[in-house]
Amino acid sequence: MADIKPRISVEYASNAVIVGFTDEKILEDKDINALQESIMSVIEQSEKINLILDFKNVKFLSSAVLGLLIRISKRIYESEGHLRLCNINPKIYEIFKITRLTKTFDIYKDIESATEDLP
Amino acid sequence: MFIMTSETPTSYSIVAESKPSEVVRVCDEVLAKLKEKGFGKDDMFAVHLTLEEAFLNAVKHGNKMDPDKTVKVDYSVSQDKLEISVTDQGPGFKPDNVDDPRFGENLFKPGGRGLLLMNSYMDMVKYNEQGNSVYMVRYKEKPLQRRKSSVLDEDKD
């Protein structure tokens, strides 16, 4: 069986690291674990990271991915960094609203607005 | 002119192994049947999300990934609704004992959102007495605003 790992794109802006999910949907535990490893390694490369997660390509997600986002936000909070989410399509945004995670995460329209006012 | 149509729903059954990867096959099969019956994108998204949560709960929390146990998915599709049940071979659980993930410190816990999403995206969610089988109904093309007004009220507080 082919081992298809979920991929992320990483872009370094002047005041933030922008990580994009390149898969439309992330279903299995092993994919979520691989994704967590990739993102955590990006976080650990900076002392107080400003991380922007770009959801432009994401068309579907599950509660397991929400759990992953919580774990990422905790790690960033512990290291006194900032996490912002952006480019979330309306269907995915609805999931954030239902679960009230709109109150936990800083959600922005696009990368430009997400990179504004970052320390 | 309004024409009443009568149709017997077609029923199907899938028996899946207790592994998370089986969720792809199960979702693909059910979603293909919904597409045949003309269910829209919102319905497909809702059923996909819900079925994935229910199936993975059955595999992980119900059967605890035991390879000797299976998950049974029974469903019927008519022109206006999907009825589906997901049954595992575990001891069952009490849904009322699951904390609401939207409040207090639960908001910052990684888990516990699957049941909330199932309740939000389906028109009916019922568990059997043992708690090892969930029965759910989704009516075709029913706007979310009518389904759960609390979703839209959420930002008011």
Coordinates of C-alpha atoms in Angstrom, one line a residue:
Chain A
M1 CA 0.0 0.0 0.0
A2 CA 1.4 3.4 -0.9
D3 CA 2.3 5.5 2.1
I4 CA 0.8 8.9 1.3
K5 CA 1.7 11.4 4.0
P6 CA -0.1 14.7 4.4
R7 CA 2.0 17.6 3.3
I8 CA 2.4 21.1 4.5
S9 CA 3.9 24.1 2.8
V10 CA 6.1 26.4 4.8
E11 CA 6.7 30.0 4.0
Y12 CA 8.8 32.4 6.0
A13 CA 7.5 36.0 6.1
S14 CA 9.3 38.8 7.9
N15 CA 7.2 38.5 11.1
A16 CA 5.6 35.1 10.8
V17 CA 5.9 31.5 9.6
I18 CA 3.0 30.6 7.3
V19 CA 2.1 26.9 7.2
G20 CA -0.4 25.7 4.6
F21 CA -2.3 22.4 4.6
T22 CA -1.8 21.0 1.1
D23 CA -4.4 18.2 1.5
E24 CA -8.1 18.7 1.0
K25 CA -9.0 16.3 3.7
I26 CA -7.2 14.7 6.5
L27 CA -8.9 11.5 7.7
E28 CA -6.7 8.9 9.4
D29 CA -4.9 9.0 12.7
K30 CA -1.6 8.3 11.0
D31 CA -2.1 11.3 8.8
I32 CA -2.9 13.5 11.7
N33 CA 0.1 12.3 13.7
A34 CA 2.3 12.9 10.7
L35 CA 0.9 16.4 10.3
Q36 CA 1.4 17.1 14.0
E37 CA 5.0 16.0 13.8
S38 CA 5.6 18.3 10.8
I39 CA 4.0 21.3 12.4
M40 CA 5.6 20.8 15.8
S41 CA 9.0 20.6 14.2
V42 CA 8.4 24.0 12.5
I43 CA 7.3 25.5 15.9
E44 CA 10.4 24.2 17.6
Q45 CA 12.7 25.9 15.1
S46 CA 11.7 29.4 16.5
E47 CA 11.7 30.7 20.1
K48 CA 8.5 32.7 20.1
I49 CA 6.9 31.8 16.8
N50 CA 4.2 33.7 15.1
L51 CA 2.5 30.9 13.2
I52 CA -0.2 31.3 10.6
L53 CA -2.1 28.2 9.5
D54 CA -3.5 28.6 6.0
F55 CA -6.6 26.6 5.4
K56 CA -7.0 27.6 1.7
N57 CA -6.9 24.0 0.4
V58 CA -8.9 22.4 3.2
K59 CA -12.4 21.3 2.2
F60 CA -13.1 18.8 5.0
L61 CA -12.0 18.2 8.5
S62 CA -13.0 16.2 11.5
S63 CA -13.0 16.5 15.3
A64 CA -9.6 14.8 15.3
V65 CA -8.1 17.7 13.3
L66 CA -9.7 20.1 15.8
G67 CA -7.9 18.2 18.5
L68 CA -4.6 18.6 16.6
L69 CA -5.2 22.4 16.4
I70 CA -5.8 22.6 20.1
R71 CA -2.5 20.7 20.8
I72 CA -0.7 23.1 18.4
S73 CA -2.2 26.2 20.1
K74 CA -1.1 24.9 23.5
R75 CA 2.4 24.4 22.4
I76 CA 2.6 27.8 20.9
Y77 CA 1.0 29.4 24.0
E78 CA 3.6 27.7 26.2
S79 CA 6.4 29.2 24.2
E80 CA 4.7 32.7 24.3
G81 CA 4.1 32.7 20.5
H82 CA 1.0 33.6 18.5
L83 CA -1.2 31.3 16.4
R84 CA -3.6 32.7 13.7
L85 CA -5.8 30.8 11.3
C86 CA -6.9 32.1 7.9
N87 CA -8.6 31.3 4.6
I88 CA -11.2 29.1 6.2
N89 CA -14.0 28.3 3.8
P90 CA -17.6 28.8 5.1
K91 CA -18.4 25.1 5.6
I92 CA -15.2 24.6 7.7
Y93 CA -15.9 27.9 9.6
E94 CA -19.3 26.5 10.5
I95 CA -17.6 23.6 12.3
F96 CA -15.5 26.1 14.3
K97 CA -18.7 28.0 15.2
I98 CA -20.6 24.9 16.3
T99 CA -17.7 23.8 18.5
R100 CA -17.2 27.4 19.8
L101 CA -13.6 27.3 18.7
T102 CA -14.1 30.7 17.1
K103 CA -13.7 31.9 20.7
T104 CA -10.4 30.0 21.2
F105 CA -8.7 30.7 17.9
D106 CA -7.8 34.0 16.2
I107 CA -9.3 33.6 12.8
Y108 CA -8.5 35.9 9.9
K109 CA -9.9 36.4 6.4
D110 CA -6.6 35.9 4.6
I111 CA -2.8 35.8 5.0
E112 CA -2.5 39.6 4.6
S113 CA -4.8 40.4 7.5
A114 CA -3.4 37.6 9.6
T115 CA 0.2 39.0 9.4
E116 CA -0.9 42.5 10.4
D117 CA -0.1 43.7 13.9
L118 CA 2.0 40.7 14.9
P119 CA 4.8 41.5 17.3
Chain B
M1 CA -48.6 20.8 -10.2
F2 CA -47.6 18.8 -7.1
I3 CA -47.1 15.1 -7.7
M4 CA -46.9 12.7 -4.8
T5 CA -44.4 10.0 -5.3
S6 CA -44.2 6.9 -3.2
E7 CA -41.0 5.0 -3.0
T8 CA -39.7 2.3 -0.8
P9 CA -36.3 3.2 0.6
T10 CA -33.5 1.0 -0.5
S11 CA -31.6 -0.6 2.5
Y12 CA -28.0 -1.5 2.6
S13 CA -25.6 -3.0 5.1
I14 CA -21.8 -2.8 5.5
V15 CA -19.7 -4.8 7.9
A16 CA -16.3 -3.2 8.4
E17 CA -13.2 -4.2 10.2
S18 CA -12.2 -2.4 13.4
K19 CA -9.6 -0.2 11.7
P20 CA -9.8 3.6 11.1
S21 CA -8.8 3.2 7.4
E22 CA -12.1 1.4 6.8
V23 CA -13.8 4.8 7.2
V24 CA -12.9 5.7 3.6
R25 CA -14.7 2.7 2.1
V26 CA -17.7 3.2 4.2
C27 CA -18.0 6.9 3.5
D28 CA -17.4 6.4 -0.2
E29 CA -20.2 3.9 -0.5
V30 CA -22.8 5.8 1.5
L31 CA -22.0 9.1 -0.2
A32 CA -22.3 7.5 -3.7
K33 CA -25.8 6.3 -2.8
L34 CA -26.8 9.8 -1.6
K35 CA -25.5 11.3 -4.9
E36 CA -27.6 8.9 -6.8
K37 CA -30.6 10.1 -5.0
G38 CA -29.8 13.8 -5.7
F39 CA -28.7 14.9 -2.2
G40 CA -26.9 18.2 -2.4
K41 CA -23.4 19.3 -1.4
D42 CA -24.5 20.4 2.1
D43 CA -26.1 17.1 2.8
M44 CA -23.0 15.2 1.5
F45 CA -20.7 17.3 3.7
A46 CA -22.9 16.8 6.8
V47 CA -23.2 13.0 6.3
H48 CA -19.5 12.6 5.5
L49 CA -18.6 14.5 8.7
T50 CA -21.1 12.7 10.9
L51 CA -20.4 9.2 9.5
E52 CA -16.7 9.6 10.0
E53 CA -17.2 10.7 13.6
A54 CA -19.6 7.8 14.3
F55 CA -17.5 5.2 12.6
L56 CA -14.2 6.2 14.2
N57 CA -16.0 6.3 17.6
A58 CA -17.2 2.8 17.0
V59 CA -13.7 1.6 16.0
K60 CA -11.7 3.3 18.7
H61 CA -13.9 3.8 21.7
G62 CA -16.4 0.9 21.1
N63 CA -14.4 -1.9 19.7
K64 CA -11.1 -0.5 20.9
M65 CA -9.5 -1.5 17.6
D66 CA -10.0 -5.2 18.4
P67 CA -9.4 -7.0 15.1
D68 CA -11.9 -9.8 16.2
K69 CA -14.7 -7.2 16.3
T70 CA -16.5 -5.5 13.5
V71 CA -18.6 -2.4 13.0
K72 CA -21.9 -2.7 11.2
V73 CA -23.3 0.2 9.2
D74 CA -27.0 -0.2 8.2
Y75 CA -28.6 2.5 6.1
S76 CA -31.5 3.3 3.8
V77 CA -31.8 6.1 1.4
S78 CA -35.0 7.5 0.0
Q79 CA -35.7 10.6 -2.1
D80 CA -36.0 12.8 1.0
K81 CA -33.9 11.3 3.8
L82 CA -31.0 9.1 4.9
E83 CA -31.4 6.8 7.9
I84 CA -28.2 5.3 9.1
S85 CA -27.1 3.3 12.2
V86 CA -23.6 2.5 13.2
T87 CA -23.2 -0.4 15.6
D88 CA -20.1 -1.7 17.3
Q89 CA -19.4 -4.8 19.5
G90 CA -18.2 -2.9 22.5
P91 CA -19.9 -2.6 25.9
G92 CA -21.5 0.7 25.0
F93 CA -21.4 4.2 26.6
K94 CA -23.8 6.8 28.1
P95 CA -23.8 9.8 25.8
D96 CA -25.3 11.9 28.7
N97 CA -22.0 11.4 30.6
V98 CA -19.9 13.0 27.9
D99 CA -18.9 16.6 28.8
D100 CA -20.1 19.4 26.5
P101 CA -16.8 20.5 24.8
R102 CA -18.1 24.1 24.3
F103 CA -17.8 25.2 27.9
G104 CA -15.2 25.9 30.6
E105 CA -12.0 24.1 30.4
N106 CA -13.4 21.5 28.0
L107 CA -13.0 24.1 25.3
F108 CA -9.3 23.7 25.6
K109 CA -9.3 19.9 25.6
P110 CA -8.3 18.2 22.3
G111 CA -11.1 15.6 22.3
G112 CA -14.8 15.3 22.8
R113 CA -16.2 17.2 19.8
G114 CA -17.4 14.3 17.7
L115 CA -20.8 13.8 19.4
L116 CA -21.4 17.6 19.3
L117 CA -20.8 17.6 15.5
M118 CA -23.1 14.5 15.0
N119 CA -25.9 16.2 16.9
S120 CA -25.4 19.4 15.0
Y121 CA -25.4 18.1 11.5
M122 CA -28.1 15.4 11.8
D123 CA -31.8 15.9 12.2
M124 CA -32.0 13.0 14.7
V125 CA -29.4 11.2 16.7
K126 CA -30.5 8.3 19.0
Y127 CA -28.6 5.7 20.9
N128 CA -29.8 2.2 21.9
E129 CA -30.0 1.4 25.6
Q130 CA -26.7 -0.4 25.6
G131 CA -25.0 2.6 24.0
N132 CA -23.2 0.6 21.3
S133 CA -25.4 1.7 18.4
V134 CA -26.3 5.1 17.1
Y135 CA -29.2 5.8 14.8
M136 CA -29.2 9.0 12.8
V137 CA -31.5 10.7 10.2
R138 CA -30.7 13.5 7.8
Y139 CA -33.4 15.0 5.7
K140 CA -32.5 16.2 2.2
E141 CA -31.8 20.0 1.6
K142 CA -33.0 21.2 4.9
P143 CA -31.4 24.5 5.8
L144 CA -29.0 24.5 8.7
Q145 CA -30.8 27.6 10.2
R146 CA -33.9 25.6 10.8
R147 CA -31.9 22.6 11.9
K148 CA -30.0 24.2 14.8
S149 CA -30.8 27.9 15.5
S150 CA -28.3 27.8 18.4
V151 CA -25.5 27.7 15.9
L152 CA -26.4 31.0 14.5
D153 CA -27.1 32.5 18.0
E154 CA -23.7 31.4 19.2
D155 CA -22.0 34.8 18.5
K156 CA -24.6 36.7 20.4
D157 CA -23.3 35.8 23.9

